[in-house]
């Protein structure tokens, strides 16, 4: 017919009254476009629906059947609710352990259900807490050859009568009356990237003719989503690149002096990365570079040489770290080297005497202190620089874009170097860091031996303690880590403090056992770290405050308690605290909770020391949101895109997005008008997108 457009309000649609419109708009569905972009979460067809008699334990299967009977049952711990479903080939049980009161009212005998879940076998096939939808008696994807979409309808929708069948009718109506769909991409882009027209893609994602057309639709819609994310990256990169920076043309005496004074040879990877940085900073545009290197790969010396280059060009440099301990450590190691060549540097952190702070602020504003290292304290309003030419942020994923922007704004387009030890998988990296150039240190210093890792049960702790005593008697040091998570902070802290007491008094009476945690005063923390670095503390009990960056080459044992409570990437970071010297080092992961998956997960740590493999596994197990621990961020909320599996689509979309941004930097060309519209409406506000915990 042609009376509906993308912007038609949902309240004008058939079957949508005040109540349904309210529910939909509360879920951010206000227009026809919003509805069309509410994609089915699965489709049912002849090939995807299984017969009960052919089910296999362990598979994830879809079944369509009718409710024969149902009932509640008392078990040892509470009540369960069961539905008995049959499909003509056999029958099976659906079981709910929670929310019985509520679940039991959702079904009637005779209801037709499409259910989905992992197949179990106890006296017959069963699924616990299945995903389920009620179907009408006409919905018959098995015998008709139809492909039936199933939408992500929560109970809120269903209570407004928005059941699968109704939702499908609404969608069908839209397609019958849909006028035109604004195409985003030119013919040329569509052809080159193998994209079917937008209107077809939308139709086929909801009501596919066959599996192939569904695949094409998915491809096109994933491409769209990645395209806009990459466009965001392209614009950010461009914004940074048009800013004129001071080129650092003098290689200067400092770099050579430092290189000559190092007690070791730089690795080839370090040399390569340093030359990439040098080349970049010679340019009259700001460097915007991410330095990625596994824990212990030697990023700090790269930072120091970069700083020396800036200072040699009469500019100031600043390095920001996420924790005070880390800032302190950087300060110590940077100062040791800069002292030798008479470059003053200062440490600026939150907890500081006023007079001391004042001195540093004056020095940085006048330029008499060329190098300042610190924490978030650096971004406060009263911190000024005379000529800030280089900003380095360590563990940059711990800061928000705003925070690093604030620091950058203290200079006039300074060069920017971010460092991270979080080995972000490539597909994630070009999305998340897509606006930056990448330098990778892919080689550890030669004297490193891989850390031997073992997952153990608590019963074996005694022999580990004996081993630790032995290491300490040889002059080495150990760390014992306790988890500390925000929700249970108090009890976690108590656990760590008590463990320290026990280790100190009864288990290692002859060793010096120290304690450090985030709630301590800076002074006390510094004091403990100082003692530990001088081997006056032999065993350090810690909550995860030491997770990033701490460098004590003499430490050879890392014992992690409640290891199952940590993410793999986090464990890898922790493990990186040992194995930094020439001695053989050990990482012991104590598994306290008995679940079969935690054993599997932790054993990855035994098998590999490669941060990238671990990150990939972590990403697979936890998904990108969890992986990053993203806070209230819309950035990684995808409709259909999947960072894990869309590698080639992402690369393709990236090429297209970057060329669109290059050819039409303001998206003013008529053929880009719908790109512009969508970008402004749905993506531009993600510019400041991410904050990682
Ligand atoms: P990370 O990349 O984790 O920040 P660091 O910069 O702290 O690693 O370096 C870890 C340790 O390795 C430090 O003690 C550092 O002095 C040492 N180191 C750095 N580069 C080399 C090298 N090329 N050869 C030997 N040791 C090195
Ligand atoms: Mg480091």
XYZ file of C-alpha atoms and ligand atoms in Angstrom:
721
model
C 0.000 0.000 0.000
C 2.543 2.482 1.119
C 1.265 4.630 3.931
C 3.896 3.828 6.504
C 7.414 5.225 6.670
C 10.353 4.740 8.990
C 9.289 7.659 11.115
C 5.625 6.753 11.547
C 4.784 6.571 15.226
C 3.896 3.124 16.547
C 0.672 4.457 18.002
C -0.653 4.792 14.452
C -0.259 1.096 13.838
C -3.010 -1.469 13.908
C -3.086 -3.558 17.104
C -1.152 -0.978 19.074
C -3.275 0.898 21.578
C -2.308 3.110 24.460
C -1.200 0.264 26.689
C 0.997 -1.461 24.164
C 2.435 1.814 22.921
C 3.429 2.611 26.466
C 5.205 -0.699 26.994
C 6.986 -0.399 23.674
C 8.129 3.154 24.159
C 9.403 2.290 27.601
C 11.627 -0.125 25.757
C 12.788 2.575 23.347
C 10.527 1.466 20.521
C 8.698 4.536 19.265
C 8.698 4.419 15.498
C 8.261 1.944 12.699
C 12.021 2.011 12.289
C 12.525 1.048 15.930
C 10.132 -1.839 15.488
C 11.802 -3.063 12.333
C 15.135 -2.986 14.110
C 13.747 -5.184 16.876
C 15.156 -8.370 15.458
C 13.988 -11.901 16.211
C 16.300 -13.640 18.604
C 15.858 -16.938 16.757
C 13.854 -18.476 13.960
C 12.019 -21.764 13.968
C 11.789 -23.901 10.880
C 11.665 -27.496 9.796
C 15.420 -27.856 10.199
C 15.743 -26.145 13.556
C 12.875 -27.884 15.380
C 13.696 -31.289 16.861
C 11.393 -34.217 17.480
C 11.343 -35.304 21.094
C 12.117 -38.918 20.263
C 15.306 -37.842 18.483
C 16.656 -35.546 21.222
C 20.154 -36.069 22.520
C 21.386 -35.249 25.992
C 23.676 -32.218 26.058
C 22.399 -30.648 22.804
C 20.738 -27.270 22.714
C 17.440 -27.906 20.935
C 14.158 -26.289 19.959
C 10.976 -28.314 20.391
C 7.380 -27.502 19.570
C 4.801 -29.350 21.642
C 1.571 -29.127 23.612
C 1.170 -28.951 27.359
C -0.286 -32.303 28.510
C -0.207 -31.685 32.241
C 1.638 -29.698 34.838
C 2.141 -29.465 38.557
C 4.083 -28.447 41.583
C 6.279 -30.724 43.584
C 8.051 -30.418 46.934
C 11.742 -31.185 46.895
C 14.320 -31.096 49.637
C 14.920 -27.396 49.273
C 11.611 -25.780 48.375
C 9.239 -26.377 45.494
C 9.590 -26.938 41.793
C 7.162 -26.577 38.935
C 6.988 -28.960 36.004
C 5.279 -28.961 32.649
C 4.874 -32.145 30.617
C 5.106 -31.483 26.933
C 4.453 -33.846 24.040
C 4.869 -33.476 20.309
C 3.418 -36.711 18.934
C 6.802 -38.434 18.837
C 7.340 -38.468 22.594
C 7.081 -36.418 25.743
C 9.426 -34.479 27.959
C 9.573 -32.430 31.154
C 10.204 -28.712 31.617
C 11.332 -27.786 35.107
C 11.548 -24.515 37.051
C 13.222 -24.259 40.423
C 12.556 -20.601 41.127
C 9.579 -18.325 40.837
C 7.146 -21.239 40.935
C 4.277 -19.043 42.091
C 4.599 -16.864 39.066
C 5.544 -19.428 36.430
C 2.663 -21.755 37.177
C 0.119 -19.178 36.080
C 1.636 -18.799 32.655
C 0.465 -22.123 31.213
C -2.775 -23.964 30.499
C -3.219 -27.554 29.473
C -3.382 -27.616 25.684
C -1.088 -24.597 25.154
C 1.288 -24.963 22.242
C 4.799 -24.010 23.190
C 8.062 -23.512 21.378
C 10.778 -24.267 23.915
C 14.514 -24.023 23.713
C 17.295 -25.132 26.037
C 19.918 -27.655 26.956
C 18.615 -31.198 26.924
C 19.042 -33.231 30.089
C 17.965 -36.750 30.885
C 16.343 -37.803 34.188
C 13.680 -40.446 33.682
C 13.145 -39.003 30.244
C 14.238 -35.862 28.420
C 13.979 -32.575 30.234
C 15.010 -28.931 30.112
C 15.556 -26.817 33.195
C 14.425 -23.181 32.929
C 13.751 -23.359 29.195
C 13.360 -20.379 26.985
C 9.697 -20.626 25.917
C 7.078 -18.966 23.738
C 3.423 -19.693 23.279
C 2.430 -20.392 19.690
C -0.992 -20.289 18.144
C -2.528 -23.411 16.663
C -1.789 -22.052 13.166
C 1.903 -21.616 13.709
C 3.350 -24.650 12.089
C 6.883 -24.147 10.895
C 7.448 -27.899 10.755
C 4.783 -28.932 8.253
C 4.348 -25.745 6.250
C 7.980 -24.955 5.536
C 7.501 -21.517 7.057
C 10.289 -19.875 8.989
C 8.869 -18.439 12.153
C 10.552 -15.498 13.906
C 10.691 -15.509 17.698
C 11.090 -12.078 19.237
C 12.829 -11.122 22.458
C 9.582 -10.494 24.300
C 9.896 -10.231 28.037
C 7.005 -10.691 30.411
C 6.358 -6.948 30.369
C 5.464 -7.219 26.709
C 3.456 -10.356 27.193
C 1.418 -8.815 29.993
C 0.339 -6.121 27.532
C -0.772 -8.847 25.164
C 2.294 -8.523 23.002
C 2.763 -12.230 22.481
C 4.781 -13.735 19.652
C 1.740 -14.148 17.432
C 0.601 -10.534 17.861
C 4.075 -9.176 17.429
C 4.405 -11.116 14.203
C 1.099 -9.756 12.929
C 2.225 -6.220 13.687
C 5.403 -6.812 11.707
C 3.506 -8.357 8.808
C 1.162 -5.359 8.702
C 4.112 -3.015 8.578
C 5.632 -4.776 5.612
C 2.306 -4.768 3.803
C 2.034 -1.010 4.167
C 5.616 0.085 4.211
C 6.315 2.825 1.731
C 10.015 3.324 1.240
C 13.023 2.555 3.319
C 15.841 5.052 3.135
C 18.900 3.274 1.769
C 22.063 4.128 3.661
C 24.688 3.075 1.188
C 25.409 3.924 -2.405
C 24.999 1.307 -5.097
C 28.761 1.128 -5.318
C 29.243 0.307 -1.642
C 26.445 -2.245 -1.719
C 27.960 -4.005 -4.676
C 31.492 -3.927 -3.398
C 30.594 -5.177 0.045
C 27.953 -7.667 -1.020
C 25.075 -5.934 0.732
C 21.467 -6.635 -0.175
C 19.148 -3.578 -0.130
C 18.152 -2.356 3.293
C 14.458 -2.956 2.751
C 15.044 -6.544 1.696
C 17.361 -7.135 4.612
C 14.735 -5.931 7.054
C 12.057 -8.067 5.466
C 14.234 -11.155 5.394
C 15.471 -10.854 8.974
C 11.853 -11.009 10.113
C 10.314 -13.295 7.496
C 13.075 -15.081 5.620
C 12.233 -16.980 2.465
C 14.993 -19.453 3.150
C 18.211 -19.875 5.057
C 20.317 -18.142 2.440
C 18.225 -15.026 2.362
C 18.344 -14.947 6.160
C 22.134 -15.115 6.029
C 22.286 -12.233 3.562
C 20.007 -10.192 5.775
C 22.084 -10.860 8.864
C 25.241 -9.935 7.000
C 23.838 -6.662 5.804
C 22.455 -5.662 9.209
C 25.620 -6.586 11.057
C 27.563 -4.581 8.502
C 25.381 -1.542 9.168
C 25.994 -1.673 12.852
C 29.740 -2.138 12.549
C 29.845 0.553 9.897
C 28.527 3.172 12.282
C 30.860 2.150 15.079
C 33.791 2.366 12.715
C 32.549 5.687 11.418
C 32.676 6.889 14.991
C 36.278 5.725 15.160
C 37.110 7.376 11.866
C 35.758 10.715 13.064
C 37.556 10.526 16.350
C 40.759 9.722 14.614
C 40.250 12.568 12.156
C 39.474 15.051 14.932
C 42.708 14.132 16.609
C 44.685 14.284 13.392
C 43.700 17.748 12.263
C 45.083 19.181 15.466
C 48.508 20.665 14.877
C 51.154 19.421 17.254
C 54.735 20.419 17.824
C 56.877 18.016 15.849
C 59.741 16.538 17.835
C 62.563 16.751 15.331
C 65.572 16.617 17.621
C 66.513 13.094 18.614
C 68.490 14.733 21.375
C 71.249 13.558 23.576
C 68.994 12.076 26.218
C 67.709 9.080 24.332
C 71.201 7.860 23.570
C 72.421 8.517 27.112
C 69.579 6.453 28.519
C 69.998 3.638 26.056
C 73.683 3.421 26.891
C 73.031 3.295 30.610
C 70.544 0.410 30.563
C 71.714 -2.783 32.252
C 70.104 -4.807 29.456
C 69.712 -4.806 25.694
C 66.386 -3.633 24.357
C 64.393 -6.375 22.688
C 63.772 -6.128 18.955
C 60.130 -5.459 19.673
C 61.013 -2.563 21.964
C 63.334 -1.102 19.324
C 60.651 -1.395 16.656
C 58.028 0.271 18.835
C 60.347 3.103 19.826
C 61.061 3.880 16.200
C 57.329 3.871 15.391
C 56.842 6.396 18.170
C 59.754 8.542 17.033
C 58.456 8.618 13.468
C 55.024 9.564 14.672
C 56.177 12.406 16.866
C 58.204 13.933 14.058
C 54.904 14.750 12.421
C 53.185 18.104 12.809
C 50.007 16.274 13.900
C 49.484 14.755 17.309
C 50.476 11.181 17.781
C 47.569 9.069 18.998
C 49.081 5.702 19.636
C 48.271 2.679 21.723
C 51.189 0.652 23.006
C 50.089 -2.874 23.703
C 52.411 -5.339 25.373
C 51.896 -8.292 27.628
C 52.746 -7.918 31.303
C 56.496 -7.794 31.777
C 57.227 -7.002 28.149
C 59.000 -3.786 29.146
C 56.655 -0.923 28.348
C 58.063 1.352 31.027
C 61.415 1.838 29.328
C 59.613 2.688 26.111
C 57.702 5.341 28.028
C 60.924 6.697 29.511
C 62.578 6.994 26.113
C 59.501 8.726 24.736
C 59.609 11.163 27.635
C 63.305 11.795 27.004
C 62.531 12.606 23.404
C 59.911 15.150 24.438
C 62.195 16.781 26.969
C 64.999 16.864 24.406
C 62.612 18.925 22.287
C 62.003 21.375 25.129
C 58.534 20.082 25.870
C 57.035 18.814 29.099
C 55.796 15.270 29.561
C 53.234 13.807 31.897
C 52.456 10.187 32.759
C 49.192 9.213 34.415
C 48.660 5.851 36.121
C 45.420 4.428 37.550
C 46.613 3.750 41.108
C 48.889 5.490 43.556
C 51.070 2.447 43.976
C 51.608 2.254 40.282
C 52.256 5.985 39.953
C 54.767 5.671 42.714
C 56.515 2.753 41.055
C 56.691 4.555 37.743
C 58.035 7.584 39.516
C 60.760 5.558 41.201
C 61.929 3.796 38.056
C 61.683 6.885 35.867
C 63.422 9.066 38.428
C 66.329 6.635 38.766
C 67.025 6.994 35.095
C 66.238 10.697 34.664
C 68.382 11.618 37.688
C 71.421 10.297 35.881
C 70.926 12.796 33.080
C 69.739 15.664 35.249
C 66.132 15.882 34.150
C 63.954 16.866 37.112
C 60.728 14.944 37.645
C 57.966 15.025 40.238
C 55.180 12.852 41.585
C 51.690 14.272 41.943
C 49.059 12.227 43.766
C 45.910 12.888 45.762
C 47.163 12.404 49.259
C 49.953 14.908 49.528
C 51.030 17.704 51.788
C 49.671 21.033 50.602
C 53.047 22.707 50.563
C 54.583 19.873 48.578
C 51.749 19.927 46.103
C 52.058 23.673 45.724
C 55.737 23.337 44.896
C 55.002 20.873 42.130
C 52.172 22.966 40.708
C 54.465 25.970 40.497
C 57.205 23.898 38.876
C 54.913 22.412 36.274
C 53.295 25.735 35.445
C 56.636 27.499 35.045
C 58.144 24.576 33.189
C 60.986 24.088 35.662
C 59.713 20.562 36.268
C 59.643 19.000 32.802
C 58.297 15.587 33.811
C 55.325 14.943 36.100
C 54.071 11.492 37.008
C 50.851 10.932 38.877
C 47.323 9.685 39.262
C 43.920 11.281 38.592
C 45.334 14.122 40.680
C 46.912 15.323 37.452
C 43.613 16.238 35.865
C 42.504 18.633 38.571
C 41.760 22.161 37.428
C 44.632 23.862 39.205
C 47.291 21.758 37.466
C 48.855 23.725 34.607
C 51.812 23.278 32.331
C 54.055 25.686 30.541
C 54.419 23.600 27.409
C 52.944 20.141 27.640
C 54.016 18.196 24.572
C 53.517 14.578 25.576
C 50.795 12.768 27.502
C 51.250 9.134 28.463
C 48.477 7.149 30.107
C 49.305 3.776 31.591
C 46.642 1.053 31.688
C 44.528 3.436 29.722
C 41.435 1.234 29.735
C 41.036 2.174 33.380
C 40.320 5.741 32.475
C 37.370 7.181 30.645
C 37.780 9.079 27.421
C 36.809 12.246 29.306
C 39.582 11.820 31.798
C 42.261 11.372 29.232
C 40.767 14.281 27.282
C 41.071 16.503 30.333
C 44.726 15.692 30.628
C 45.338 16.227 26.916
C 43.609 19.606 27.127
C 46.266 20.823 29.512
C 48.620 21.053 26.580
C 48.264 22.398 23.091
C 47.619 19.243 21.080
C 50.246 17.167 22.836
C 51.326 13.839 21.450
C 49.449 11.027 23.122
C 50.644 7.561 24.041
C 48.409 5.060 25.813
C 49.818 1.881 27.260
C 47.965 -1.274 28.108
C 48.848 -4.758 29.216
C 45.323 -5.996 28.645
C 45.732 -8.101 25.544
C 42.602 -7.119 23.766
C 41.609 -9.489 20.997
C 42.076 -7.993 17.583
C 38.399 -7.759 16.606
C 37.598 -5.967 19.817
C 40.620 -3.774 19.531
C 39.793 -2.272 16.147
C 36.384 -1.372 17.444
C 37.308 -0.210 20.867
C 40.629 1.415 19.977
C 39.748 1.973 16.358
C 40.785 5.607 16.449
C 44.349 4.892 17.491
C 47.473 3.661 15.782
C 48.754 0.500 17.316
C 52.241 -0.509 18.431
C 52.688 -3.980 19.834
C 55.529 -5.391 21.905
C 55.166 -9.031 20.977
C 58.299 -10.345 22.586
C 59.392 -10.749 26.195
C 62.948 -9.964 27.332
C 65.118 -12.979 26.720
C 65.947 -13.779 30.309
C 62.308 -14.592 31.102
C 61.205 -18.099 31.930
C 57.523 -18.885 31.636
C 55.769 -18.886 34.991
C 54.829 -22.398 36.095
C 51.118 -22.373 36.925
C 49.134 -24.865 38.992
C 45.491 -24.960 40.005
C 45.120 -26.622 43.409
C 42.511 -27.550 46.007
C 42.841 -25.961 49.453
C 43.856 -29.325 50.910
C 47.210 -29.007 49.208
C 48.004 -25.606 50.668
C 50.307 -26.993 53.355
C 52.804 -28.238 50.848
C 52.602 -24.918 49.007
C 53.383 -23.100 52.248
C 56.421 -25.351 52.755
C 57.549 -24.500 49.261
C 57.121 -20.793 49.936
C 59.253 -21.083 53.090
C 61.900 -22.712 50.994
C 61.843 -19.908 48.423
C 62.063 -17.284 51.147
C 65.044 -19.092 52.681
C 66.728 -18.765 49.289
C 66.204 -15.021 49.493
C 63.135 -14.785 47.265
C 59.736 -13.276 47.902
C 56.094 -14.312 47.624
C 52.723 -12.655 47.171
C 49.365 -13.902 48.391
C 46.338 -12.341 46.723
C 42.808 -12.172 48.047
C 39.868 -11.136 45.906
C 38.089 -7.960 46.775
C 34.920 -7.132 44.967
C 32.818 -4.109 45.582
C 29.597 -5.859 46.556
C 31.177 -7.825 49.351
C 33.981 -5.430 50.053
C 33.682 -5.528 53.801
C 33.753 -9.277 54.247
C 36.463 -9.618 51.608
C 38.636 -7.162 53.448
C 38.087 -8.971 56.725
C 39.067 -12.218 55.031
C 42.307 -10.735 53.765
C 43.160 -9.166 57.120
C 42.455 -12.421 58.934
C 44.457 -14.427 56.433
C 47.355 -12.088 56.977
C 47.140 -12.613 60.722
C 47.081 -16.370 60.377
C 49.911 -16.501 57.858
C 51.988 -14.151 59.942
C 51.459 -15.802 63.300
C 51.005 -19.502 62.700
C 52.162 -20.420 59.218
C 55.203 -18.263 58.595
C 56.324 -17.276 62.112
C 59.896 -16.898 60.910
C 59.139 -14.682 57.908
C 58.159 -11.077 57.661
C 54.573 -11.088 56.353
C 53.182 -7.763 55.183
C 49.660 -6.627 54.331
C 48.477 -4.108 51.779
C 44.971 -3.146 50.681
C 43.143 -0.289 49.043
C 41.700 1.100 52.255
C 45.093 1.896 53.742
C 46.519 5.397 53.798
C 48.876 6.248 50.949
C 51.735 6.660 53.364
C 51.212 3.221 54.829
C 50.889 1.651 51.403
C 54.064 3.314 50.214
C 55.784 2.160 53.330
C 54.754 -1.466 52.802
C 55.732 -1.394 49.111
C 59.062 0.137 50.015
C 59.759 -2.631 52.548
C 58.669 -5.251 50.045
C 60.885 -3.868 47.307
C 63.846 -3.978 49.714
C 63.056 -7.561 50.715
C 62.342 -6.484 54.288
C 58.915 -8.032 53.753
C 59.209 -11.604 52.478
C 55.592 -12.442 51.928
C 53.069 -9.801 50.942
C 49.366 -10.415 51.485
C 47.315 -8.186 49.251
C 43.904 -7.512 47.880
C 43.986 -6.803 44.184
C 45.494 -3.342 44.589
C 48.750 -4.669 43.182
C 47.066 -6.086 40.131
C 48.571 -3.724 37.626
C 52.105 -2.774 37.022
C 53.983 -3.561 40.214
C 57.527 -4.596 39.456
C 59.402 -6.658 42.046
C 61.801 -8.859 40.069
C 62.778 -10.803 43.187
C 59.265 -12.183 43.731
C 58.945 -15.778 42.543
C 55.684 -17.096 43.994
C 52.220 -15.720 43.386
C 49.491 -17.482 45.356
C 45.963 -16.474 44.395
C 43.194 -17.365 46.836
C 39.632 -17.963 45.591
C 41.023 -17.951 42.080
C 37.619 -18.823 40.614
C 36.403 -15.380 41.572
C 38.804 -13.687 39.173
C 38.519 -13.261 35.424
C 41.215 -14.965 33.381
C 42.643 -11.687 32.145
C 42.895 -10.485 35.700
C 44.662 -13.694 36.739
C 47.059 -13.242 33.867
C 47.827 -9.726 35.066
C 48.403 -11.001 38.570
C 50.647 -13.758 37.326
C 52.654 -11.115 35.476
C 53.814 -9.770 38.847
C 56.186 -12.739 39.124
C 58.652 -14.070 36.617
C 60.154 -10.611 36.132
C 63.651 -11.582 37.182
C 65.906 -14.400 36.081
C 64.653 -16.952 38.638
C 62.055 -19.588 37.888
C 58.654 -18.443 39.143
C 55.388 -20.044 40.174
C 51.751 -19.101 40.165
C 49.450 -21.131 42.401
C 45.717 -20.750 41.904
C 43.686 -21.962 44.855
C 40.224 -23.043 43.812
C 37.842 -22.818 46.761
C 34.480 -23.207 45.112
C 33.607 -26.552 43.632
C 31.988 -26.126 40.251
C 33.050 -28.050 37.221
C 33.335 -25.000 34.990
C 35.751 -23.160 37.258
C 38.195 -26.050 36.959
C 38.017 -25.914 33.146
C 38.343 -22.198 33.067
C 41.290 -22.038 35.424
C 43.125 -24.827 33.651
C 43.595 -22.472 30.676
C 46.038 -20.663 32.937
C 48.021 -23.878 33.367
C 48.185 -24.424 29.627
C 49.378 -21.055 28.377
C 51.314 -17.930 29.318
C 50.140 -16.110 26.225
C 47.989 -13.144 27.139
C 46.243 -13.061 23.780
C 45.076 -16.665 23.962
C 43.843 -16.033 27.480
C 42.024 -12.879 26.454
C 40.304 -14.730 23.624
C 39.152 -17.473 25.973
C 37.992 -14.903 28.462
C 36.052 -13.072 25.804
C 34.424 -16.300 24.657
C 33.464 -17.234 28.181
C 32.271 -13.878 29.384
C 31.388 -11.779 26.359
C 32.711 -8.307 25.658
C 30.663 -6.456 28.254
C 31.893 -8.612 31.072
C 35.363 -8.743 29.640
C 35.682 -5.030 29.976
C 33.484 -4.731 33.024
C 31.779 -1.909 31.261
C 29.859 0.525 33.378
C 26.562 1.949 32.164
C 27.906 2.154 28.669
C 25.756 1.921 25.612
C 28.747 1.404 23.409
C 28.867 -2.337 23.400
C 25.133 -2.902 23.335
C 24.603 -4.366 19.954
C 21.416 -5.219 18.164
C 22.945 -7.892 16.027
C 26.684 -7.321 15.791
C 29.002 -9.710 17.570
C 32.573 -8.654 18.174
C 33.708 -12.212 18.683
C 32.554 -13.729 15.465
C 32.250 -10.827 13.035
C 35.964 -10.374 12.322
C 35.769 -10.115 8.556
C 32.594 -8.028 8.561
C 34.247 -5.613 10.964
C 37.298 -5.206 8.735
C 35.128 -4.672 5.691
C 32.870 -2.170 7.465
C 35.928 -0.389 8.774
C 37.373 0.123 5.300
C 34.094 1.482 4.016
C 33.549 3.742 7.029
C 37.031 5.192 6.898
C 36.720 5.954 3.205
C 33.299 7.576 3.654
C 34.717 9.749 6.442
C 37.722 10.668 4.348
C 35.774 11.601 1.219
C 32.995 13.410 3.023
C 34.271 14.518 6.432
C 31.079 16.353 7.356
C 28.696 13.895 5.719
C 27.230 16.716 3.672
C 27.032 14.880 0.348
C 23.435 14.108 -0.651
C 24.176 10.412 -1.052
C 25.339 10.290 2.563
C 22.327 12.023 4.044
C 20.846 8.931 5.652
C 24.209 7.911 7.003
C 24.413 11.352 8.523
C 20.933 11.142 9.975
C 21.428 7.724 11.556
C 24.843 8.668 12.821
C 23.638 11.836 14.495
C 20.571 10.206 15.969
C 21.943 6.919 17.169
C 25.698 6.986 17.382
C 27.200 10.431 17.827
C 26.459 10.450 21.535
C 28.688 7.449 21.977
C 31.749 9.588 21.275
C 32.615 9.473 24.926
C 31.729 5.928 25.185
C 33.581 3.802 27.516
C 34.785 3.516 31.039
C 36.287 0.319 32.187
C 36.518 -0.790 35.756
P 55.437 -3.918 31.692
O 55.390 -4.006 30.224
O 54.607 -4.972 32.347
O 55.129 -2.545 32.202
P 58.000 -3.325 32.755
O 58.281 -2.162 31.919
O 57.629 -3.084 34.177
O 56.933 -4.267 32.095
O 59.276 -4.276 32.672
C 59.356 -5.449 33.437
C 60.776 -5.691 33.904
O 61.594 -6.048 32.809
C 61.418 -4.491 34.540
O 62.119 -4.905 35.681
C 62.345 -3.966 33.455
O 63.459 -3.320 34.005
C 62.734 -5.232 32.748
N 63.081 -5.073 31.332
C 62.511 -4.230 30.431
N 63.040 -4.390 29.204
C 63.968 -5.349 29.310
C 64.890 -5.974 28.387
N 64.927 -5.605 27.105
N 65.686 -6.950 28.867
C 65.643 -7.314 30.151
N 64.825 -6.765 31.082
C 63.992 -5.803 30.668
Mg 53.859 -1.587 33.441
